[in-house]
Short mmCIF file of C-alpha atoms in Angstrom, two decimals:
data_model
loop_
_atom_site.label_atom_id
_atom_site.label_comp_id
_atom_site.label_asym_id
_atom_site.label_seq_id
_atom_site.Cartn_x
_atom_site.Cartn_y
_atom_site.Cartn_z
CA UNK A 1409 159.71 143.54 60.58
CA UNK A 1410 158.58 142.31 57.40
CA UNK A 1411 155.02 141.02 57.04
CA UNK A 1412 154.06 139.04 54.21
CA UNK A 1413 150.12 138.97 53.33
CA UNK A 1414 148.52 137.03 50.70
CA UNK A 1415 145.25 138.00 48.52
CA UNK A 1416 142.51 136.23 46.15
CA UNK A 1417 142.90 139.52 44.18
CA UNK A 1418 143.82 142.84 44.09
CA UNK A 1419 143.32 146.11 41.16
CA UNK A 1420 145.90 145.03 38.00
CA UNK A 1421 147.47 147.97 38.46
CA UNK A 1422 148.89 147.16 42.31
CA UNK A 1423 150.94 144.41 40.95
CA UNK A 1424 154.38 145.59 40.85
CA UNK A 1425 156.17 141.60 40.66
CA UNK A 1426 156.03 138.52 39.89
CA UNK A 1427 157.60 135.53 41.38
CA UNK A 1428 157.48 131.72 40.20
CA UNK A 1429 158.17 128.66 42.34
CA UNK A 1430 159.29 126.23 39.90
CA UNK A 1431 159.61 122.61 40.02
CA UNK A 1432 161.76 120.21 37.08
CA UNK A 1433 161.80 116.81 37.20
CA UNK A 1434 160.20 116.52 40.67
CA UNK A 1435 163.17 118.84 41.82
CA UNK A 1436 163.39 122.39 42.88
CA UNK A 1437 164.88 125.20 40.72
CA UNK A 1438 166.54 128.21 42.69
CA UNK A 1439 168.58 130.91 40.95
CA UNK A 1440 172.05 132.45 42.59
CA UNK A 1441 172.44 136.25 41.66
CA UNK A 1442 176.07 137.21 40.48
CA UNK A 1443 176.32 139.53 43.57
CA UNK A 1444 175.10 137.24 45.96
CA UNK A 1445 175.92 134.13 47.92
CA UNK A 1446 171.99 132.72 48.19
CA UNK A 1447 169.26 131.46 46.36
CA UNK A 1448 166.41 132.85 45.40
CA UNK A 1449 162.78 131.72 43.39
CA UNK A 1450 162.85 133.18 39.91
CA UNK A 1451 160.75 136.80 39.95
CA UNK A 1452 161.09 140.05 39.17
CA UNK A 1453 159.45 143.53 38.39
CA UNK A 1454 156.85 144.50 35.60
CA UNK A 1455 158.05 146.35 33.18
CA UNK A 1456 155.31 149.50 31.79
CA UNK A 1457 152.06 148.30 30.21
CA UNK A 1458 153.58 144.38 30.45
CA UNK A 1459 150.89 141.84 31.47
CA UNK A 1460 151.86 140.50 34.53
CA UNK A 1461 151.94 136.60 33.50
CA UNK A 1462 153.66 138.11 30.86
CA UNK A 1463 156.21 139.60 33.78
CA UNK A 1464 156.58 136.36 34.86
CA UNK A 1465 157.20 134.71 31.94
CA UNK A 1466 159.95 137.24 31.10
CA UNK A 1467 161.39 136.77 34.55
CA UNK A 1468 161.14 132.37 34.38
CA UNK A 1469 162.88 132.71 31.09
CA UNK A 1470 165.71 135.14 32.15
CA UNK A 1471 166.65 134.16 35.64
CA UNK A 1472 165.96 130.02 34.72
CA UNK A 1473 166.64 129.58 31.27
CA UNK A 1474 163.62 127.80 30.94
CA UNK A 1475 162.46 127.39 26.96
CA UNK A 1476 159.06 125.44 27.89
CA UNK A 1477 157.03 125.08 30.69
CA UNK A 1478 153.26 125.59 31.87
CA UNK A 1479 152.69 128.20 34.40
CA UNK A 1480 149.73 128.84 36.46
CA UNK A 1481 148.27 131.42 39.61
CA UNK A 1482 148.58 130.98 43.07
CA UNK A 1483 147.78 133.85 44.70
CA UNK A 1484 148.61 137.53 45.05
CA UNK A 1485 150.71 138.67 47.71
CA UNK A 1486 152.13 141.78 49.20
CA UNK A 1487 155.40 142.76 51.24
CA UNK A 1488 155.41 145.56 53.95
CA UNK A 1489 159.15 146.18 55.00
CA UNK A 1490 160.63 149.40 56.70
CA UNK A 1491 163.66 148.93 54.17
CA UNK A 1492 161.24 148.72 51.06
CA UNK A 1493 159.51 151.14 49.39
CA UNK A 1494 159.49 153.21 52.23
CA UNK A 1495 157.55 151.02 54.51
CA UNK A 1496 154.38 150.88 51.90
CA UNK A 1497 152.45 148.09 51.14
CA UNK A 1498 153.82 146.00 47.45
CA UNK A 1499 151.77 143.18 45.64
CA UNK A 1500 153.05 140.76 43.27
CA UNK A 1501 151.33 138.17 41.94
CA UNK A 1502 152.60 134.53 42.87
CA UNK A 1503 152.84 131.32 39.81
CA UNK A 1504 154.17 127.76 39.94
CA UNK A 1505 155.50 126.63 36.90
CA UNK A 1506 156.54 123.46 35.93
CA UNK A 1507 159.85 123.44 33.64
CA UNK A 1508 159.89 120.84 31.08
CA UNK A 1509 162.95 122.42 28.93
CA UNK A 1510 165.79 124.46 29.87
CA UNK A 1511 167.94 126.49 27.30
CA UNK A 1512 171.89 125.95 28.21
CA UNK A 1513 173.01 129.58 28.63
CA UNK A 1514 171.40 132.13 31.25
CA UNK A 1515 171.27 135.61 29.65
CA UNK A 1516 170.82 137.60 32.83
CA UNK A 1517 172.03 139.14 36.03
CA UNK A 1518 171.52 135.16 37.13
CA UNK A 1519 175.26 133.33 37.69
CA UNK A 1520 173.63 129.58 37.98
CA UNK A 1521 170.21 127.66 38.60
CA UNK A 1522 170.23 125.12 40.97
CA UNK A 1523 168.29 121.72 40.80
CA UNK A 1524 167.31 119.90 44.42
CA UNK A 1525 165.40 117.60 46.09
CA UNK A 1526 165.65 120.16 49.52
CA UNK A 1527 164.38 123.53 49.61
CA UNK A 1528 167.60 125.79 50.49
CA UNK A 1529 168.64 127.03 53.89
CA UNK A 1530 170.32 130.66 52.69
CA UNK A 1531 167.52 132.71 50.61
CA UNK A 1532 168.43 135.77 49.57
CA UNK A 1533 164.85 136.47 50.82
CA UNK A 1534 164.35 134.86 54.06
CA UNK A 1535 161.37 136.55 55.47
CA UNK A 1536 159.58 136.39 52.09
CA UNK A 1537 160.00 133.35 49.72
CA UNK A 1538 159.31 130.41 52.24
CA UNK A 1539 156.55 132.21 52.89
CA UNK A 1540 155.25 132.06 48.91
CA UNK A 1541 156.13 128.22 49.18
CA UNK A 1542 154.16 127.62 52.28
CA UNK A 1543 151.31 129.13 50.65
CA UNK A 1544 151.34 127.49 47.52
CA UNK A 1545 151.49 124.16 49.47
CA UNK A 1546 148.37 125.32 51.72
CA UNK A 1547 146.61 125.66 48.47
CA UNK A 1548 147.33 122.32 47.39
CA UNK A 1549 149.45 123.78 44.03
CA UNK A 1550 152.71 121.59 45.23
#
């Protein structure tokens, strides 16, 4: 079973992700992987002695295309899966960002973005990512 947890804070050096619920126009923006059939919210891993809103960033601008935006904290979270990391305890740290430009090509692993009024029905990350949402509405960020 997954369990999904969610922190004021944690020690820098625990954050392993970072994932960004984004918002355009009022709408939401998902990303579909090449290799998958779902949608996910833009995020991905920290690279070595990156900042981690510079992670996330990196990860808006790669997997959305997005040229300008303001970004902001939510919260930090963590993940405990028994497919994951061997069952251990990750933390990422959750943004919103709000996209004001996009740039026309993707330059990632990304295939398309989506824009919608809906959150989807098939995440790539079922357990997880609604989760993020919910808690990002509870603290009054969208």
């Amino acid at each position: 079973m997954t369990e999904v947890k969610f922190y004021d804070s944690v020690a820098d050096e625990l954050l392993n992700f970072a994932v960004i619920i984004s918002k355009s126009n009022g709408k939401w923006v998902f990303c579909k992987h090449k290799k998958r059939n779902t949608f996910e919210v833009p995020g991905g891993h920290r690279e070595t002695g990156e900042n981690i809103l510079d992670t996330a960033k990196r990860e808006l601008y790669e997997e959305t295309g997005a040229a300008e935006f303001n970004i902001k904290p939510v919260c930090v979270y963590s993940v405990t899966a028994p497919d994951n990391f061997n069952g251990e305890e990750t933390f990422g740290m959750l943004y919103y960002a709000e996209i004001t430009a996009f740039e026309k090509e993707l330059h990632s692993e990304i295939e398309k973005i989506i824009l919608t009024d809906e959150l989807v029905d098939n995440w790539t990350y079922p357990e997880i990512q609604p989760k993020l949402i919910q808690k990002a509405k509870e603290n009054g960020i969208i």
